[in-house]
């Protein structure tokens, strides 16, 4: 079963461009991972400091492998320095039919 991840980030004042650059730098290496089906950052048009990343992974194991990559460790260090608050990560699965 695939896993959708929604990660929300809020840049500290003056760090908006660094946030966008850091998240955009994650697109290509993440999509190159075997279990990554989608990886796309979105900007909030009403709040330039807020961005959301929507990812889709083949399964939880693929996401676990993503968290172990060098590019994830690097971006995590960058985000720790530029975010106004901790990143929120939601792991979602398709809702079963009612």
PDB file of C-alpha atoms in Angstrom:
ATOM      1  CA  UNK A   1       0.000   0.000   0.000  1.00  0.00           C
ATOM      2  CA  UNK A   2       1.427   3.368  -0.965  1.00  0.00           C
ATOM      3  CA  UNK A   3       2.071   6.022   1.634  1.00  0.00           C
ATOM      4  CA  UNK A   4       1.462   9.746   1.152  1.00  0.00           C
ATOM      5  CA  UNK A   5       3.484  12.159   3.249  1.00  0.00           C
ATOM      6  CA  UNK A   6       2.580  15.796   3.836  1.00  0.00           C
ATOM      7  CA  UNK A   7       5.361  17.808   5.472  1.00  0.00           C
ATOM      8  CA  UNK A   8       4.693  21.395   6.560  1.00  0.00           C
ATOM      9  CA  UNK A   9       7.480  23.937   7.023  1.00  0.00           C
ATOM     10  CA  UNK A  10       7.468  27.526   8.293  1.00  0.00           C
ATOM     11  CA  UNK A  11      10.598  29.549   7.560  1.00  0.00           C
ATOM     12  CA  UNK A  12      12.007  31.875  10.181  1.00  0.00           C
ATOM     13  CA  UNK A  13      11.828  35.560   9.194  1.00  0.00           C
ATOM     14  CA  UNK A  14      14.260  36.255   6.347  1.00  0.00           C
ATOM     15  CA  UNK A  15      14.773  32.542   5.598  1.00  0.00           C
ATOM     16  CA  UNK A  16      12.021  32.090   2.994  1.00  0.00           C
ATOM     17  CA  UNK A  17      14.384  31.842   0.008  1.00  0.00           C
ATOM     18  CA  UNK A  18      16.642  29.369   1.804  1.00  0.00           C
ATOM     19  CA  UNK A  19      13.619  27.191   2.586  1.00  0.00           C
ATOM     20  CA  UNK A  20      12.478  27.169  -1.039  1.00  0.00           C
ATOM     21  CA  UNK A  21      16.011  26.392  -2.257  1.00  0.00           C
ATOM     22  CA  UNK A  22      16.476  23.572   0.263  1.00  0.00           C
ATOM     23  CA  UNK A  23      13.183  21.920  -0.641  1.00  0.00           C
ATOM     24  CA  UNK A  24      13.686  22.304  -4.381  1.00  0.00           C
ATOM     25  CA  UNK A  25      17.123  20.679  -4.027  1.00  0.00           C
ATOM     26  CA  UNK A  26      15.389  17.580  -2.630  1.00  0.00           C
ATOM     27  CA  UNK A  27      13.187  16.954  -5.673  1.00  0.00           C
ATOM     28  CA  UNK A  28      15.633  15.243  -8.028  1.00  0.00           C
ATOM     29  CA  UNK A  29      17.485  13.018  -5.537  1.00  0.00           C
ATOM     30  CA  UNK A  30      14.208  11.983  -3.905  1.00  0.00           C
ATOM     31  CA  UNK A  31      12.574  11.110  -7.235  1.00  0.00           C
ATOM     32  CA  UNK A  32      15.688   9.075  -8.078  1.00  0.00           C
ATOM     33  CA  UNK A  33      15.051   6.835  -5.071  1.00  0.00           C
ATOM     34  CA  UNK A  34      13.593   3.436  -5.983  1.00  0.00           C
ATOM     35  CA  UNK A  35      10.476   3.767  -3.815  1.00  0.00           C
ATOM     36  CA  UNK A  36       9.606   7.415  -4.503  1.00  0.00           C
ATOM     37  CA  UNK A  37       6.490   7.838  -6.642  1.00  0.00           C
ATOM     38  CA  UNK A  38       6.096  11.628  -6.232  1.00  0.00           C
ATOM     39  CA  UNK A  39       7.836  14.510  -4.477  1.00  0.00           C
ATOM     40  CA  UNK A  40       6.607  18.058  -4.871  1.00  0.00           C
ATOM     41  CA  UNK A  41       6.961  21.211  -2.756  1.00  0.00           C
ATOM     42  CA  UNK A  42       4.135  23.763  -2.684  1.00  0.00           C
ATOM     43  CA  UNK A  43       4.212  27.391  -1.551  1.00  0.00           C
ATOM     44  CA  UNK A  44       1.374  29.006   0.397  1.00  0.00           C
ATOM     45  CA  UNK A  45       0.233  32.005  -1.689  1.00  0.00           C
ATOM     46  CA  UNK A  46      -1.015  33.742   1.467  1.00  0.00           C
ATOM     47  CA  UNK A  47       2.111  33.192   3.565  1.00  0.00           C
ATOM     48  CA  UNK A  48       5.488  33.323   1.805  1.00  0.00           C
ATOM     49  CA  UNK A  49       7.184  31.689   4.784  1.00  0.00           C
ATOM     50  CA  UNK A  50       5.047  28.526   4.644  1.00  0.00           C
ATOM     51  CA  UNK A  51       5.719  25.596   2.330  1.00  0.00           C
ATOM     52  CA  UNK A  52       4.301  22.095   2.146  1.00  0.00           C
ATOM     53  CA  UNK A  53       5.919  19.046   0.570  1.00  0.00           C
ATOM     54  CA  UNK A  54       3.642  16.293  -0.734  1.00  0.00           C
ATOM     55  CA  UNK A  55       5.362  12.972  -1.293  1.00  0.00           C
ATOM     56  CA  UNK A  56       4.185   9.534  -2.297  1.00  0.00           C
ATOM     57  CA  UNK A  57       6.159   6.388  -1.456  1.00  0.00           C
ATOM     58  CA  UNK A  58       5.616   2.762  -2.471  1.00  0.00           C
ATOM     59  CA  UNK A  59       5.455   1.751   1.182  1.00  0.00           C
ATOM     60  CA  UNK A  60       6.678   2.618   4.676  1.00  0.00           C
ATOM     61  CA  UNK A  61       9.986   0.862   4.006  1.00  0.00           C
ATOM     62  CA  UNK A  62      10.735   3.196   1.091  1.00  0.00           C
ATOM     63  CA  UNK A  63      10.083   6.202   3.346  1.00  0.00           C
ATOM     64  CA  UNK A  64      12.360   4.749   6.025  1.00  0.00           C
ATOM     65  CA  UNK A  65      15.102   4.373   3.409  1.00  0.00           C
ATOM     66  CA  UNK A  66      14.518   7.995   2.322  1.00  0.00           C
ATOM     67  CA  UNK A  67      15.060   9.187   5.885  1.00  0.00           C
ATOM     68  CA  UNK A  68      18.444   7.400   5.867  1.00  0.00           C
ATOM     69  CA  UNK A  69      19.780   9.091   2.695  1.00  0.00           C
ATOM     70  CA  UNK A  70      22.565  11.649   2.711  1.00  0.00           C
ATOM     71  CA  UNK A  71      20.384  14.240   0.980  1.00  0.00           C
ATOM     72  CA  UNK A  72      17.683  13.896   3.643  1.00  0.00           C
ATOM     73  CA  UNK A  73      20.231  14.246   6.461  1.00  0.00           C
ATOM     74  CA  UNK A  74      21.644  17.346   4.783  1.00  0.00           C
ATOM     75  CA  UNK A  75      18.275  19.042   4.296  1.00  0.00           C
ATOM     76  CA  UNK A  76      17.270  18.177   7.857  1.00  0.00           C
ATOM     77  CA  UNK A  77      20.343  20.054   9.144  1.00  0.00           C
ATOM     78  CA  UNK A  78      19.504  23.043   6.943  1.00  0.00           C
ATOM     79  CA  UNK A  79      15.856  23.033   8.031  1.00  0.00           C
ATOM     80  CA  UNK A  80      16.821  22.830  11.698  1.00  0.00           C
ATOM     81  CA  UNK A  81      18.710  26.117  11.195  1.00  0.00           C
ATOM     82  CA  UNK A  82      16.084  28.020   9.174  1.00  0.00           C
ATOM     83  CA  UNK A  83      12.643  26.939  10.387  1.00  0.00           C
ATOM     84  CA  UNK A  84      10.633  29.031  12.818  1.00  0.00           C
ATOM     85  CA  UNK A  85       9.111  25.865  14.304  1.00  0.00           C
ATOM     86  CA  UNK A  86       9.660  22.124  13.933  1.00  0.00           C
ATOM     87  CA  UNK A  87       8.507  20.593  10.656  1.00  0.00           C
ATOM     88  CA  UNK A  88       5.197  18.721  10.893  1.00  0.00           C
ATOM     89  CA  UNK A  89       5.102  15.386   9.058  1.00  0.00           C
ATOM     90  CA  UNK A  90       1.833  13.552   8.414  1.00  0.00           C
ATOM     91  CA  UNK A  91       1.806  10.003   7.025  1.00  0.00           C
ATOM     92  CA  UNK A  92      -1.415   9.185   5.198  1.00  0.00           C
ATOM     93  CA  UNK A  93      -2.899   6.130   3.494  1.00  0.00           C
ATOM     94  CA  UNK A  94      -5.897   5.871   1.207  1.00  0.00           C
ATOM     95  CA  UNK A  95      -9.098   5.848   3.242  1.00  0.00           C
ATOM     96  CA  UNK A  96     -11.022   2.584   2.977  1.00  0.00           C
ATOM     97  CA  UNK A  97     -14.415   2.774   1.244  1.00  0.00           C
ATOM     98  CA  UNK A  98     -17.315   3.534   3.550  1.00  0.00           C
TER      99      UNK A  98
END
